[in-house]
Tab-separated table of N, CA and C in Angstrom:
chain	number	residue	atom	x	y	z
F	1	UNK	N	33.097	-18.748	-17.195
F	1	UNK	CA	34.043	-19.004	-16.419
F	1	UNK	C	34.305	-19.715	-15.912
F	2	UNK	N	35.158	-20.737	-15.305
F	2	UNK	CA	35.333	-21.542	-14.682
F	2	UNK	C	36.410	-20.834	-13.485
F	3	UNK	N	35.321	-21.464	-12.065
F	3	UNK	CA	35.931	-20.817	-11.301
F	3	UNK	C	38.004	-22.197	-10.938
F	4	UNK	N	38.701	-20.830	-10.556
F	4	UNK	CA	39.854	-21.635	-10.271
F	4	UNK	C	39.907	-22.224	-9.031
F	5	UNK	N	40.862	-23.375	-8.213
F	5	UNK	CA	40.731	-23.552	-6.961
F	5	UNK	C	41.801	-22.573	-6.429
F	6	UNK	N	41.354	-22.195	-5.171
F	6	UNK	CA	41.912	-21.531	-4.401
F	6	UNK	C	43.700	-21.842	-3.840
F	7	UNK	N	43.933	-22.917	-3.456
F	7	UNK	CA	44.623	-23.881	-3.656
F	7	UNK	C	45.345	-24.756	-4.396
F	8	UNK	N	45.949	-24.934	-4.785
F	8	UNK	CA	47.091	-25.968	-5.300
F	8	UNK	C	48.060	-26.841	-4.348
F	9	UNK	N	47.360	-28.045	-4.910
F	9	UNK	CA	48.487	-28.590	-3.751
F	9	UNK	C	50.239	-29.067	-5.272
F	10	UNK	N	50.836	-28.189	-4.554
F	10	UNK	CA	51.680	-28.952	-5.518
F	10	UNK	C	53.186	-28.865	-4.337
F	11	UNK	N	54.462	-29.925	-4.949
F	11	UNK	CA	55.757	-30.158	-3.696
F	11	UNK	C	56.654	-29.356	-4.428
F	12	UNK	N	57.241	-28.638	-3.809
F	12	UNK	CA	58.535	-27.987	-3.454
F	12	UNK	C	59.449	-27.824	-2.370
F	13	UNK	N	60.341	-27.966	-3.334
F	13	UNK	CA	62.002	-28.181	-2.224
F	13	UNK	C	62.106	-26.252	-1.926
F	14	UNK	N	61.956	-25.521	-2.576
F	14	UNK	CA	62.101	-23.935	-1.509
F	14	UNK	C	60.260	-23.247	-2.064
F	15	UNK	N	60.123	-22.591	-0.474
F	15	UNK	CA	59.186	-21.569	-0.446
F	15	UNK	C	59.235	-20.216	-0.440
F	16	UNK	N	58.905	-19.172	-1.778
F	16	UNK	CA	58.858	-18.559	-1.437
F	16	UNK	C	57.904	-17.203	-2.232
F	17	UNK	N	57.403	-16.316	-0.545
F	17	UNK	CA	56.050	-15.699	-0.489
F	17	UNK	C	56.694	-14.032	-1.159
F	18	UNK	N	55.507	-13.768	-2.014
F	18	UNK	CA	55.922	-12.501	-3.533
F	18	UNK	C	55.411	-11.419	-2.167
F	19	UNK	N	56.330	-10.335	-2.409
F	19	UNK	CA	57.018	-9.063	-1.732
F	19	UNK	C	55.826	-8.136	-2.540
F	20	UNK	N	55.491	-6.742	-1.600
F	20	UNK	CA	55.281	-5.824	-2.718
F	20	UNK	C	55.986	-5.594	-3.555
F	21	UNK	N	55.399	-5.179	-5.325
F	21	UNK	CA	56.601	-4.336	-6.155
F	21	UNK	C	56.419	-3.388	-5.737
F	22	UNK	N	57.704	-2.268	-5.854
F	22	UNK	CA	58.255	-1.388	-5.701
F	22	UNK	C	59.326	-0.979	-6.749
F	23	UNK	N	59.440	0.498	-6.657
F	23	UNK	CA	60.576	0.295	-7.610
F	23	UNK	C	61.778	0.168	-6.928
F	24	UNK	N	61.758	0.562	-5.718
F	24	UNK	CA	63.670	0.078	-5.066
F	24	UNK	C	63.802	-1.254	-5.133
F	25	UNK	N	62.723	-2.102	-4.793
F	25	UNK	CA	63.080	-3.362	-4.942
F	25	UNK	C	63.214	-4.414	-5.897
F	26	UNK	N	62.407	-3.522	-7.169
F	26	UNK	CA	62.710	-4.244	-8.870
F	26	UNK	C	63.687	-3.175	-9.070
F	27	UNK	N	64.836	-2.787	-8.817
F	27	UNK	CA	65.818	-2.024	-9.167
F	27	UNK	C	66.872	-2.695	-10.348
F	28	UNK	N	67.338	-4.044	-9.111
F	28	UNK	CA	68.475	-4.742	-10.022
F	28	UNK	C	67.559	-5.592	-11.374
F	29	UNK	N	66.281	-5.592	-11.678
F	29	UNK	CA	65.288	-6.600	-12.473
F	29	UNK	C	65.463	-5.436	-13.852
F	30	UNK	N	65.003	-4.457	-13.048
F	30	UNK	CA	64.524	-3.185	-14.720
F	30	UNK	C	63.677	-2.620	-14.038
F	31	UNK	N	62.912	-1.969	-14.161
F	31	UNK	CA	61.915	-0.773	-14.074
F	31	UNK	C	60.072	-1.468	-14.107
F	32	UNK	N	60.028	-0.503	-12.589
F	32	UNK	CA	58.495	-0.646	-12.161
F	32	UNK	C	57.836	0.550	-13.351
F	33	UNK	N	56.845	-0.107	-13.890
F	33	UNK	CA	56.370	1.184	-14.442
F	33	UNK	C	54.758	1.788	-13.930
F	34	UNK	N	54.960	2.795	-13.421
F	34	UNK	CA	53.270	3.087	-12.921
F	34	UNK	C	53.054	4.582	-12.256
F	35	UNK	N	52.421	5.543	-12.881
F	35	UNK	CA	52.148	6.440	-12.751
F	35	UNK	C	52.147	6.740	-11.183
F	36	UNK	N	52.770	7.561	-10.524
F	36	UNK	CA	52.940	7.915	-9.069
F	36	UNK	C	53.621	9.351	-8.491
F	37	UNK	N	53.788	9.821	-7.488
F	37	UNK	CA	54.488	10.762	-7.691
F	37	UNK	C	55.598	10.910	-7.224
F	38	UNK	N	56.211	10.071	-6.961
F	38	UNK	CA	57.706	10.007	-7.404
F	38	UNK	C	58.579	10.133	-8.869
F	39	UNK	N	57.760	9.576	-9.580
F	39	UNK	CA	57.858	10.381	-11.162
F	39	UNK	C	58.337	11.708	-11.937
F	40	UNK	N	59.082	11.783	-13.003
F	40	UNK	CA	58.586	12.329	-13.581
F	40	UNK	C	57.387	13.054	-14.264
F	41	UNK	N	56.527	14.346	-14.071
F	41	UNK	CA	55.240	14.484	-14.744
F	41	UNK	C	54.948	16.002	-14.862
F	42	UNK	N	53.941	15.944	-15.541
F	42	UNK	CA	53.638	17.750	-16.360
F	42	UNK	C	52.375	17.508	-17.203
F	43	UNK	N	51.375	18.561	-17.055
F	43	UNK	CA	50.359	18.510	-18.026
F	43	UNK	C	50.939	18.703	-19.340
F	44	UNK	N	49.783	17.750	-19.713
F	44	UNK	CA	50.239	18.820	-21.040
F	44	UNK	C	48.639	18.576	-21.824
F	45	UNK	N	48.844	19.082	-23.224
F	45	UNK	CA	47.538	18.907	-23.575
F	45	UNK	C	46.060	20.122	-22.802
F	46	UNK	N	46.782	21.388	-23.151
F	46	UNK	CA	46.095	22.388	-22.532
F	46	UNK	C	45.630	22.632	-21.145
F	47	UNK	N	46.524	20.686	-19.886
F	47	UNK	CA	46.483	21.260	-18.988
F	47	UNK	C	45.503	19.799	-18.388
F	48	UNK	N	45.147	19.879	-19.998
F	48	UNK	CA	43.327	18.204	-19.344
F	48	UNK	C	44.215	16.858	-19.685
F	49	UNK	N	46.180	16.767	-19.366
F	49	UNK	CA	46.140	15.691	-19.291
F	49	UNK	C	47.628	15.943	-18.325
F	50	UNK	N	48.052	13.928	-17.341
F	50	UNK	CA	49.065	14.114	-16.634
F	50	UNK	C	50.179	13.605	-17.362
F	51	UNK	N	51.182	13.349	-17.700
F	51	UNK	CA	52.309	13.398	-18.998
F	51	UNK	C	52.962	12.343	-17.448
F	52	UNK	N	53.295	11.323	-17.474
F	52	UNK	CA	54.342	10.534	-16.863
F	52	UNK	C	55.233	10.271	-17.112
F	53	UNK	N	56.434	10.865	-17.484
F	53	UNK	CA	57.419	10.554	-18.569
F	53	UNK	C	58.517	9.904	-18.131
F	54	UNK	N	58.463	9.294	-19.599
F	54	UNK	CA	60.517	7.990	-19.189
F	54	UNK	C	59.734	7.280	-18.525
F	55	UNK	N	59.367	6.073	-18.022
F	55	UNK	CA	59.111	5.644	-17.504
F	55	UNK	C	59.283	4.008	-16.893
F	56	UNK	N	60.323	3.679	-18.072
F	56	UNK	CA	61.082	2.713	-18.422
F	56	UNK	C	62.169	2.703	-19.585
F	57	UNK	N	63.052	2.465	-19.727
F	57	UNK	CA	64.118	2.328	-20.587
F	57	UNK	C	64.053	0.981	-21.794
F	58	UNK	N	62.823	1.476	-22.689
F	58	UNK	CA	63.226	0.454	-23.325
F	58	UNK	C	64.176	0.327	-24.481
F	59	UNK	N	64.790	-1.513	-24.346
F	59	UNK	CA	65.979	-1.453	-25.088
F	59	UNK	C	65.556	-2.693	-26.542
F	60	UNK	N	66.104	-2.265	-27.224
F	60	UNK	CA	65.560	-3.349	-28.181
F	60	UNK	C	66.790	-3.550	-28.632
F	61	UNK	N	68.052	-3.600	-28.165
F	61	UNK	CA	69.400	-3.751	-28.375
F	61	UNK	C	69.623	-3.874	-30.083
F	62	UNK	N	71.023	-4.153	-30.256
F	62	UNK	CA	71.542	-3.629	-31.323
F	62	UNK	C	70.846	-4.481	-32.987
F	63	UNK	N	71.031	-4.288	-34.010
F	63	UNK	CA	69.907	-4.262	-34.859
F	63	UNK	C	68.744	-4.860	-34.528
F	64	UNK	N	67.672	-4.102	-33.653
F	64	UNK	CA	66.114	-4.760	-33.058
F	64	UNK	C	65.721	-3.237	-32.769
F	65	UNK	N	64.371	-3.199	-33.606
F	65	UNK	CA	63.395	-2.443	-33.143
F	65	UNK	C	61.922	-2.746	-32.349
F	66	UNK	N	61.542	-1.486	-31.537
F	66	UNK	CA	60.449	-2.378	-30.516
F	66	UNK	C	59.396	-1.876	-31.056
F	67	UNK	N	58.349	-3.304	-30.722
F	67	UNK	CA	57.148	-3.450	-31.489
F	67	UNK	C	56.341	-3.351	-30.142
F	68	UNK	N	54.944	-3.488	-30.259
F	68	UNK	CA	53.797	-3.880	-29.381
F	68	UNK	C	53.203	-4.653	-29.655
F	69	UNK	N	53.290	-5.587	-28.662
F	69	UNK	CA	51.888	-6.892	-28.966
F	69	UNK	C	50.902	-6.813	-27.980
F	70	UNK	N	49.704	-7.402	-27.798
F	70	UNK	CA	49.194	-7.444	-26.389
F	70	UNK	C	49.578	-9.163	-26.324
F	71	UNK	N	49.021	-9.306	-24.739
F	71	UNK	CA	49.609	-10.397	-24.439
F	71	UNK	C	48.422	-11.017	-23.610
F	72	UNK	N	47.643	-12.786	-23.911
F	72	UNK	CA	46.219	-12.663	-23.123
F	72	UNK	C	46.440	-13.506	-22.307
F	73	UNK	N	46.228	-13.448	-20.861
F	73	UNK	CA	46.907	-14.768	-19.841
F	73	UNK	C	45.977	-15.065	-19.401
F	74	UNK	N	46.313	-16.811	-19.233
F	74	UNK	CA	44.813	-17.308	-18.391
F	74	UNK	C	45.738	-17.420	-16.365
F	75	UNK	N	44.453	-17.904	-15.978
F	75	UNK	CA	44.958	-17.004	-14.821
F	75	UNK	C	45.292	-18.556	-13.458
F	76	UNK	N	46.386	-17.659	-13.142
F	76	UNK	CA	46.932	-19.159	-12.352
F	76	UNK	C	46.326	-19.666	-10.941
F	77	UNK	N	46.243	-20.862	-10.402
F	77	UNK	CA	46.386	-20.950	-8.748
F	77	UNK	C	47.533	-21.069	-8.339
F	78	UNK	N	47.384	-20.676	-7.049
F	78	UNK	CA	48.491	-20.212	-5.937
F	78	UNK	C	47.831	-21.176	-4.687
F	79	UNK	N	49.565	-21.814	-4.523
F	79	UNK	CA	50.279	-21.445	-4.863
F	79	UNK	C	51.141	-21.661	-6.161
F	80	UNK	N	51.918	-21.267	-6.842
F	80	UNK	CA	52.221	-21.548	-8.091
F	80	UNK	C	53.635	-21.926	-7.801
F	81	UNK	N	53.785	-23.342	-8.479
F	81	UNK	CA	54.986	-24.031	-8.978
F	81	UNK	C	55.713	-23.557	-9.958
F	82	UNK	N	56.892	-23.125	-9.261
F	82	UNK	CA	57.766	-22.409	-10.879
F	82	UNK	C	58.649	-23.153	-11.326
F	83	UNK	N	58.956	-23.785	-12.054
F	83	UNK	CA	59.520	-25.319	-12.377
F	83	UNK	C	60.984	-24.536	-13.275
F	84	UNK	N	60.255	-23.324	-14.122
F	84	UNK	CA	61.320	-22.977	-15.354
F	84	UNK	C	61.255	-21.304	-15.495
F	85	UNK	N	62.644	-20.713	-16.100
F	85	UNK	CA	62.837	-19.085	-15.832
F	85	UNK	C	63.275	-19.133	-17.715
F	86	UNK	N	63.030	-17.786	-17.974
F	86	UNK	CA	63.805	-17.128	-19.590
F	86	UNK	C	63.822	-15.913	-19.776
F	87	UNK	N	65.080	-15.668	-20.116
F	87	UNK	CA	65.331	-14.468	-20.757
F	87	UNK	C	65.632	-14.196	-21.993
F	88	UNK	N	65.718	-12.600	-22.329
F	88	UNK	CA	66.118	-12.016	-23.335
F	88	UNK	C	67.256	-11.467	-23.574
F	89	UNK	N	67.458	-12.231	-23.954
F	89	UNK	CA	68.996	-11.328	-24.099
F	89	UNK	C	69.377	-10.371	-24.769
F	90	UNK	N	68.273	-10.005	-25.705
F	90	UNK	CA	68.808	-8.980	-26.685
F	90	UNK	C	68.197	-7.836	-26.428
F	91	UNK	N	67.240	-7.767	-25.622
F	91	UNK	CA	66.232	-6.743	-25.629
F	91	UNK	C	65.672	-7.142	-24.012
F	92	UNK	N	65.396	-5.488	-23.523
F	92	UNK	CA	64.193	-5.407	-22.502
F	92	UNK	C	62.869	-6.403	-23.273
F	93	UNK	N	61.856	-6.392	-22.151
F	93	UNK	CA	60.832	-6.773	-22.238
F	93	UNK	C	59.823	-6.129	-21.854
F	94	UNK	N	58.768	-5.740	-21.771
F	94	UNK	CA	57.685	-4.135	-20.566
F	94	UNK	C	56.506	-4.796	-20.848
F	95	UNK	N	56.225	-5.356	-19.296
F	95	UNK	CA	54.612	-5.654	-18.823
F	95	UNK	C	53.539	-4.473	-18.695
F	96	UNK	N	52.277	-4.363	-19.807
F	96	UNK	CA	51.959	-3.199	-18.719
F	96	UNK	C	50.141	-3.792	-19.182
F	97	UNK	N	49.762	-4.240	-17.688
F	97	UNK	CA	48.755	-4.776	-17.532
F	97	UNK	C	47.214	-3.923	-18.552
F	98	UNK	N	46.502	-4.321	-18.642
F	98	UNK	CA	45.340	-3.666	-19.513
F	98	UNK	C	44.128	-3.957	-18.553
F	99	UNK	N	43.753	-5.213	-18.174
F	99	UNK	CA	42.654	-5.169	-17.399
F	99	UNK	C	42.537	-5.365	-15.463
F	100	UNK	N	43.167	-4.679	-14.940
F	100	UNK	CA	42.992	-3.598	-13.410
F	100	UNK	C	43.294	-5.229	-12.876
F	101	UNK	N	44.355	-6.191	-12.752
F	101	UNK	CA	44.123	-6.677	-12.642
F	101	UNK	C	45.653	-7.093	-11.447
F	102	UNK	N	45.704	-8.218	-10.510
F	102	UNK	CA	47.182	-8.286	-9.595
F	102	UNK	C	47.557	-9.517	-10.961
F	103	UNK	N	48.579	-8.955	-10.521
F	103	UNK	CA	50.002	-10.630	-11.127
F	103	UNK	C	51.009	-10.749	-10.610
F	104	UNK	N	51.692	-11.625	-10.614
F	104	UNK	CA	52.906	-12.471	-10.126
F	104	UNK	C	53.923	-11.773	-10.924
F	105	UNK	N	54.817	-11.714	-10.725
F	105	UNK	CA	56.209	-11.040	-10.679
F	105	UNK	C	56.958	-11.992	-10.470
F	106	UNK	N	58.325	-12.654	-10.944
F	106	UNK	CA	59.216	-13.996	-10.186
F	106	UNK	C	60.011	-13.537	-11.236
F	107	UNK	N	61.404	-13.311	-10.550
F	107	UNK	CA	62.589	-13.024	-11.469
F	107	UNK	C	64.275	-13.512	-10.470
F	108	UNK	N	64.808	-13.264	-11.647
F	108	UNK	CA	66.131	-13.662	-10.790
F	108	UNK	C	67.143	-12.640	-11.366
F	109	UNK	N	68.376	-12.563	-10.951
F	109	UNK	CA	69.303	-11.759	-12.166
F	109	UNK	C	69.756	-11.647	-12.701
F	110	UNK	N	70.668	-11.121	-14.001
F	110	UNK	CA	70.775	-11.525	-15.662
F	110	UNK	C	72.007	-12.192	-14.511
F	111	UNK	N	72.414	-12.683	-16.038
F	111	UNK	CA	73.930	-13.635	-15.669
F	111	UNK	C	73.665	-15.550	-16.120
F	112	UNK	N	74.460	-15.927	-15.295
F	112	UNK	CA	74.422	-17.606	-15.664
F	112	UNK	C	72.694	-17.812	-15.125
F	113	UNK	N	72.707	-19.098	-15.966
F	113	UNK	CA	71.478	-19.549	-15.528
F	113	UNK	C	70.351	-19.691	-13.808
F	114	UNK	N	70.217	-19.044	-13.775
F	114	UNK	CA	69.618	-19.024	-12.196
F	114	UNK	C	69.307	-20.292	-11.281
F	115	UNK	N	69.308	-20.728	-9.897
F	115	UNK	CA	69.110	-21.334	-8.819
F	115	UNK	C	67.505	-21.219	-8.149
F	116	UNK	N	67.157	-21.996	-7.485
F	116	UNK	CA	66.025	-21.663	-6.457
F	116	UNK	C	66.953	-20.476	-5.789
F	117	UNK	N	67.258	-19.713	-5.727
F	117	UNK	CA	67.604	-19.480	-4.373
F	117	UNK	C	68.162	-18.237	-4.935
F	118	UNK	N	68.097	-18.104	-6.234
F	118	UNK	CA	68.019	-16.578	-7.140
F	118	UNK	C	66.970	-16.519	-6.893
F	119	UNK	N	65.405	-16.498	-6.648
F	119	UNK	CA	64.885	-16.334	-7.198
F	119	UNK	C	64.131	-15.227	-6.380
F	120	UNK	N	62.926	-13.491	-6.922
F	120	UNK	CA	62.549	-13.404	-6.051
F	120	UNK	C	61.056	-13.072	-6.258
F	121	UNK	N	60.285	-12.797	-5.691
F	121	UNK	CA	58.662	-12.918	-6.473
F	121	UNK	C	58.245	-11.852	-5.813
F	122	UNK	N	57.378	-10.768	-6.535
F	122	UNK	CA	56.547	-9.706	-6.646
F	122	UNK	C	55.021	-10.091	-6.945
F	123	UNK	N	54.581	-9.524	-5.614
F	123	UNK	CA	53.269	-9.078	-6.274
F	123	UNK	C	52.359	-7.359	-6.685
F	124	UNK	N	52.451	-7.817	-8.277
F	124	UNK	CA	51.771	-6.441	-8.629
F	124	UNK	C	50.901	-5.657	-8.923
F	125	UNK	N	50.794	-4.524	-8.655
F	125	UNK	CA	48.784	-4.489	-8.124
F	125	UNK	C	48.309	-3.817	-10.280
F	126	UNK	N	47.217	-4.215	-9.966
F	126	UNK	CA	46.531	-4.148	-11.923
F	126	UNK	C	46.774	-2.954	-12.605
F	127	UNK	N	47.957	-1.541	-11.796
F	127	UNK	CA	48.333	-0.522	-12.190
F	127	UNK	C	49.634	-0.411	-12.149
F	128	UNK	N	50.678	-1.054	-12.318
F	128	UNK	CA	51.635	-1.357	-12.544
F	128	UNK	C	52.629	-2.434	-12.768
F	129	UNK	N	52.877	-2.112	-14.087
F	129	UNK	CA	53.876	-2.514	-15.609
F	129	UNK	C	55.193	-2.935	-14.463
F	130	UNK	N	55.713	-3.556	-15.105
F	130	UNK	CA	57.196	-4.346	-15.302
F	130	UNK	C	57.844	-4.218	-16.748
F	131	UNK	N	59.259	-3.900	-16.544
F	131	UNK	CA	60.476	-3.550	-17.782
F	131	UNK	C	61.031	-4.082	-17.199
F	132	UNK	N	61.463	-5.980	-17.972
F	132	UNK	CA	62.620	-6.419	-17.606
F	132	UNK	C	63.795	-6.169	-18.096
F	133	UNK	N	64.798	-5.991	-17.818
F	133	UNK	CA	66.239	-5.243	-18.388
F	133	UNK	C	66.536	-5.927	-19.221
F	134	UNK	N	67.549	-5.756	-19.970
F	134	UNK	CA	68.422	-7.219	-20.905
F	134	UNK	C	68.408	-8.452	-20.488
F	135	UNK	N	68.942	-10.059	-20.921
F	135	UNK	CA	69.204	-10.333	-19.776
F	135	UNK	C	68.920	-10.917	-18.021
F	136	UNK	N	67.858	-10.830	-17.979
F	136	UNK	CA	67.134	-10.725	-16.547
F	136	UNK	C	66.530	-11.929	-16.787
F	137	UNK	N	66.455	-13.154	-15.398
F	137	UNK	CA	65.718	-14.228	-16.235
F	137	UNK	C	64.906	-13.918	-15.338
F	138	UNK	N	63.685	-14.161	-15.983
F	138	UNK	CA	62.480	-13.824	-14.960
F	138	UNK	C	61.235	-15.332	-15.663
F	139	UNK	N	59.874	-15.496	-15.167
F	139	UNK	CA	58.975	-16.687	-15.270
F	139	UNK	C	58.090	-15.568	-16.440
F	140	UNK	N	57.836	-16.384	-17.333
F	140	UNK	CA	56.295	-16.433	-18.440
F	140	UNK	C	55.265	-15.732	-17.759
F	141	UNK	N	54.688	-15.081	-18.587
F	141	UNK	CA	53.579	-14.121	-17.620
F	141	UNK	C	52.181	-14.901	-16.476
F	142	UNK	N	52.343	-14.459	-15.187
F	142	UNK	CA	51.552	-14.886	-14.524
F	142	UNK	C	50.562	-14.197	-14.160
F	143	UNK	N	49.486	-14.252	-14.991
F	143	UNK	CA	47.833	-13.786	-14.416
F	143	UNK	C	47.655	-14.496	-13.404
F	144	UNK	N	46.748	-13.973	-12.415
F	144	UNK	CA	46.322	-13.996	-11.147
F	144	UNK	C	44.452	-14.611	-11.350
F	145	UNK	N	43.639	-13.427	-11.289
F	145	UNK	CA	42.014	-13.185	-10.896
F	145	UNK	C	41.192	-13.504	-11.745
F	146	UNK	N	41.898	-13.768	-12.810
F	146	UNK	CA	41.142	-13.960	-14.020
F	146	UNK	C	41.888	-13.453	-15.522
F	147	UNK	N	41.039	-13.926	-16.103
F	147	UNK	CA	42.247	-13.866	-17.480
F	147	UNK	C	42.630	-11.984	-17.828
F	148	UNK	N	43.781	-12.537	-18.277
F	148	UNK	CA	44.182	-10.920	-18.738
F	148	UNK	C	45.204	-10.531	-19.847
F	149	UNK	N	44.884	-9.131	-19.905
F	149	UNK	CA	45.216	-8.786	-21.517
F	149	UNK	C	46.546	-7.638	-20.791
F	150	UNK	N	47.233	-7.828	-21.461
F	150	UNK	CA	48.608	-6.699	-20.896
F	150	UNK	C	49.020	-6.299	-22.796
F	151	UNK	N	49.905	-5.362	-22.656
F	151	UNK	CA	50.616	-4.915	-23.773
F	151	UNK	C	52.017	-5.441	-23.321
F	152	UNK	N	52.492	-5.225	-24.457
F	152	UNK	CA	54.189	-5.685	-23.932
F	152	UNK	C	54.675	-5.189	-25.246
F	153	UNK	N	56.080	-4.553	-25.059
F	153	UNK	CA	56.901	-3.854	-25.831
F	153	UNK	C	57.907	-4.180	-25.549
F	154	UNK	N	58.768	-4.966	-26.141
F	154	UNK	CA	59.619	-5.620	-26.332
F	154	UNK	C	60.091	-5.772	-28.440
F	155	UNK	N	61.262	-6.498	-28.186
F	155	UNK	CA	62.696	-6.091	-29.559
F	155	UNK	C	62.037	-7.295	-30.257
F	156	UNK	N	61.868	-7.451	-31.583
F	156	UNK	CA	61.832	-7.928	-32.918
F	156	UNK	C	63.051	-7.605	-33.850
F	157	UNK	N	63.648	-8.731	-34.392
F	157	UNK	CA	64.735	-8.129	-35.046
F	157	UNK	C	65.909	-9.493	-35.271
F	158	UNK	N	66.942	-9.338	-35.468
F	158	UNK	CA	67.900	-10.662	-36.051
F	158	UNK	C	68.171	-11.439	-34.880
F	159	UNK	N	68.491	-12.479	-34.764
F	159	UNK	CA	69.212	-13.415	-33.822
F	159	UNK	C	67.947	-13.566	-33.415
F	160	UNK	N	68.645	-14.684	-31.463
F	160	UNK	CA	67.774	-15.454	-31.041
F	160	UNK	C	68.036	-14.385	-29.536
F	161	UNK	N	66.680	-14.975	-29.135
F	161	UNK	CA	66.629	-13.504	-28.351
F	161	UNK	C	65.424	-14.461	-27.148
F	162	UNK	N	65.281	-15.394	-26.700
F	162	UNK	CA	64.751	-16.181	-25.591
F	162	UNK	C	65.229	-17.692	-25.298
F	163	UNK	N	66.290	-17.152	-24.301
F	163	UNK	CA	66.328	-18.627	-23.706
F	163	UNK	C	65.755	-18.874	-22.705
F	164	UNK	N	65.527	-20.388	-22.900
F	164	UNK	CA	64.827	-21.377	-21.094
F	164	UNK	C	65.691	-21.891	-20.332
F	165	UNK	N	65.147	-21.761	-19.275
F	165	UNK	CA	66.592	-22.721	-18.530
F	165	UNK	C	65.372	-23.930	-16.983
F	166	UNK	N	65.409	-24.463	-17.173
F	166	UNK	CA	64.641	-25.795	-16.229
F	166	UNK	C	65.432	-25.612	-15.489
F	167	UNK	N	64.893	-25.499	-13.834
F	167	UNK	CA	65.319	-25.397	-12.453
F	167	UNK	C	65.432	-26.056	-11.854
F	168	UNK	N	66.797	-26.496	-11.534
F	168	UNK	CA	66.778	-27.789	-10.943
F	168	UNK	C	66.676	-28.513	-9.568
F	169	UNK	N	64.951	-27.683	-8.845
F	169	UNK	CA	64.531	-27.833	-8.290
F	169	UNK	C	63.551	-26.252	-8.083
F	170	UNK	N	62.085	-27.410	-7.585
F	170	UNK	CA	61.032	-26.180	-7.874
F	170	UNK	C	60.754	-25.508	-6.927
F	171	UNK	N	60.331	-24.137	-7.457
F	171	UNK	CA	60.210	-22.844	-6.208
F	171	UNK	C	58.419	-22.794	-5.838
F	172	UNK	N	58.119	-22.826	-5.308
F	172	UNK	CA	56.495	-22.563	-4.585
F	172	UNK	C	56.556	-21.536	-4.498
F	173	UNK	N	54.894	-20.437	-5.156
F	173	UNK	CA	55.227	-19.317	-4.315
F	173	UNK	C	53.912	-18.356	-4.206
F	174	UNK	N	53.788	-18.039	-3.160
F	174	UNK	CA	52.451	-17.873	-2.934
F	174	UNK	C	52.468	-16.003	-1.845
F	175	UNK	N	51.513	-15.689	-2.089
F	175	UNK	CA	51.150	-14.061	-1.370
F	175	UNK	C	51.186	-13.989	-0.229
F	176	UNK	N	50.783	-15.328	0.990
F	176	UNK	CA	51.076	-15.316	2.509
F	176	UNK	C	51.473	-16.720	2.439
F	177	UNK	N	51.645	-17.019	4.164
F	177	UNK	CA	52.509	-17.954	4.925
F	177	UNK	C	51.031	-18.887	5.290
């Protein structure tokens, strides 16, 4: 594996520092998927397993069905220039990391195509997944420290379910200043 540069020289018109991913901060965009004390949990399988229950509202939309895939993301250099966003208007899309590495999450509210000012960035731990609610704008997968696999639960079915938009101005995302 080739080493990535620690810093990328990218001009941008707006800078955003990624904030820690928390269920409260991410709530306008969907669900954080994590095993924690704040979620409903109970023992199963004769007490040998703890079930962290109902962590995300998977929404396949009308005439759709939920599918499970694995996405393998190549790592991105920081700071990262966001030039586009996408959304899935017919269903939700959940990402659950399998590689234990942190990754970036960049989102904007559902609705009209986002501007640079609409974007928020989060740093997700390697044990946290996200479920983007139907129609929420987000950047495609942003692995960081190495090639990373994610279980992805999203929609299959009739209809166009991926809109992409190019931002009028580039947004530079970093972990700190």
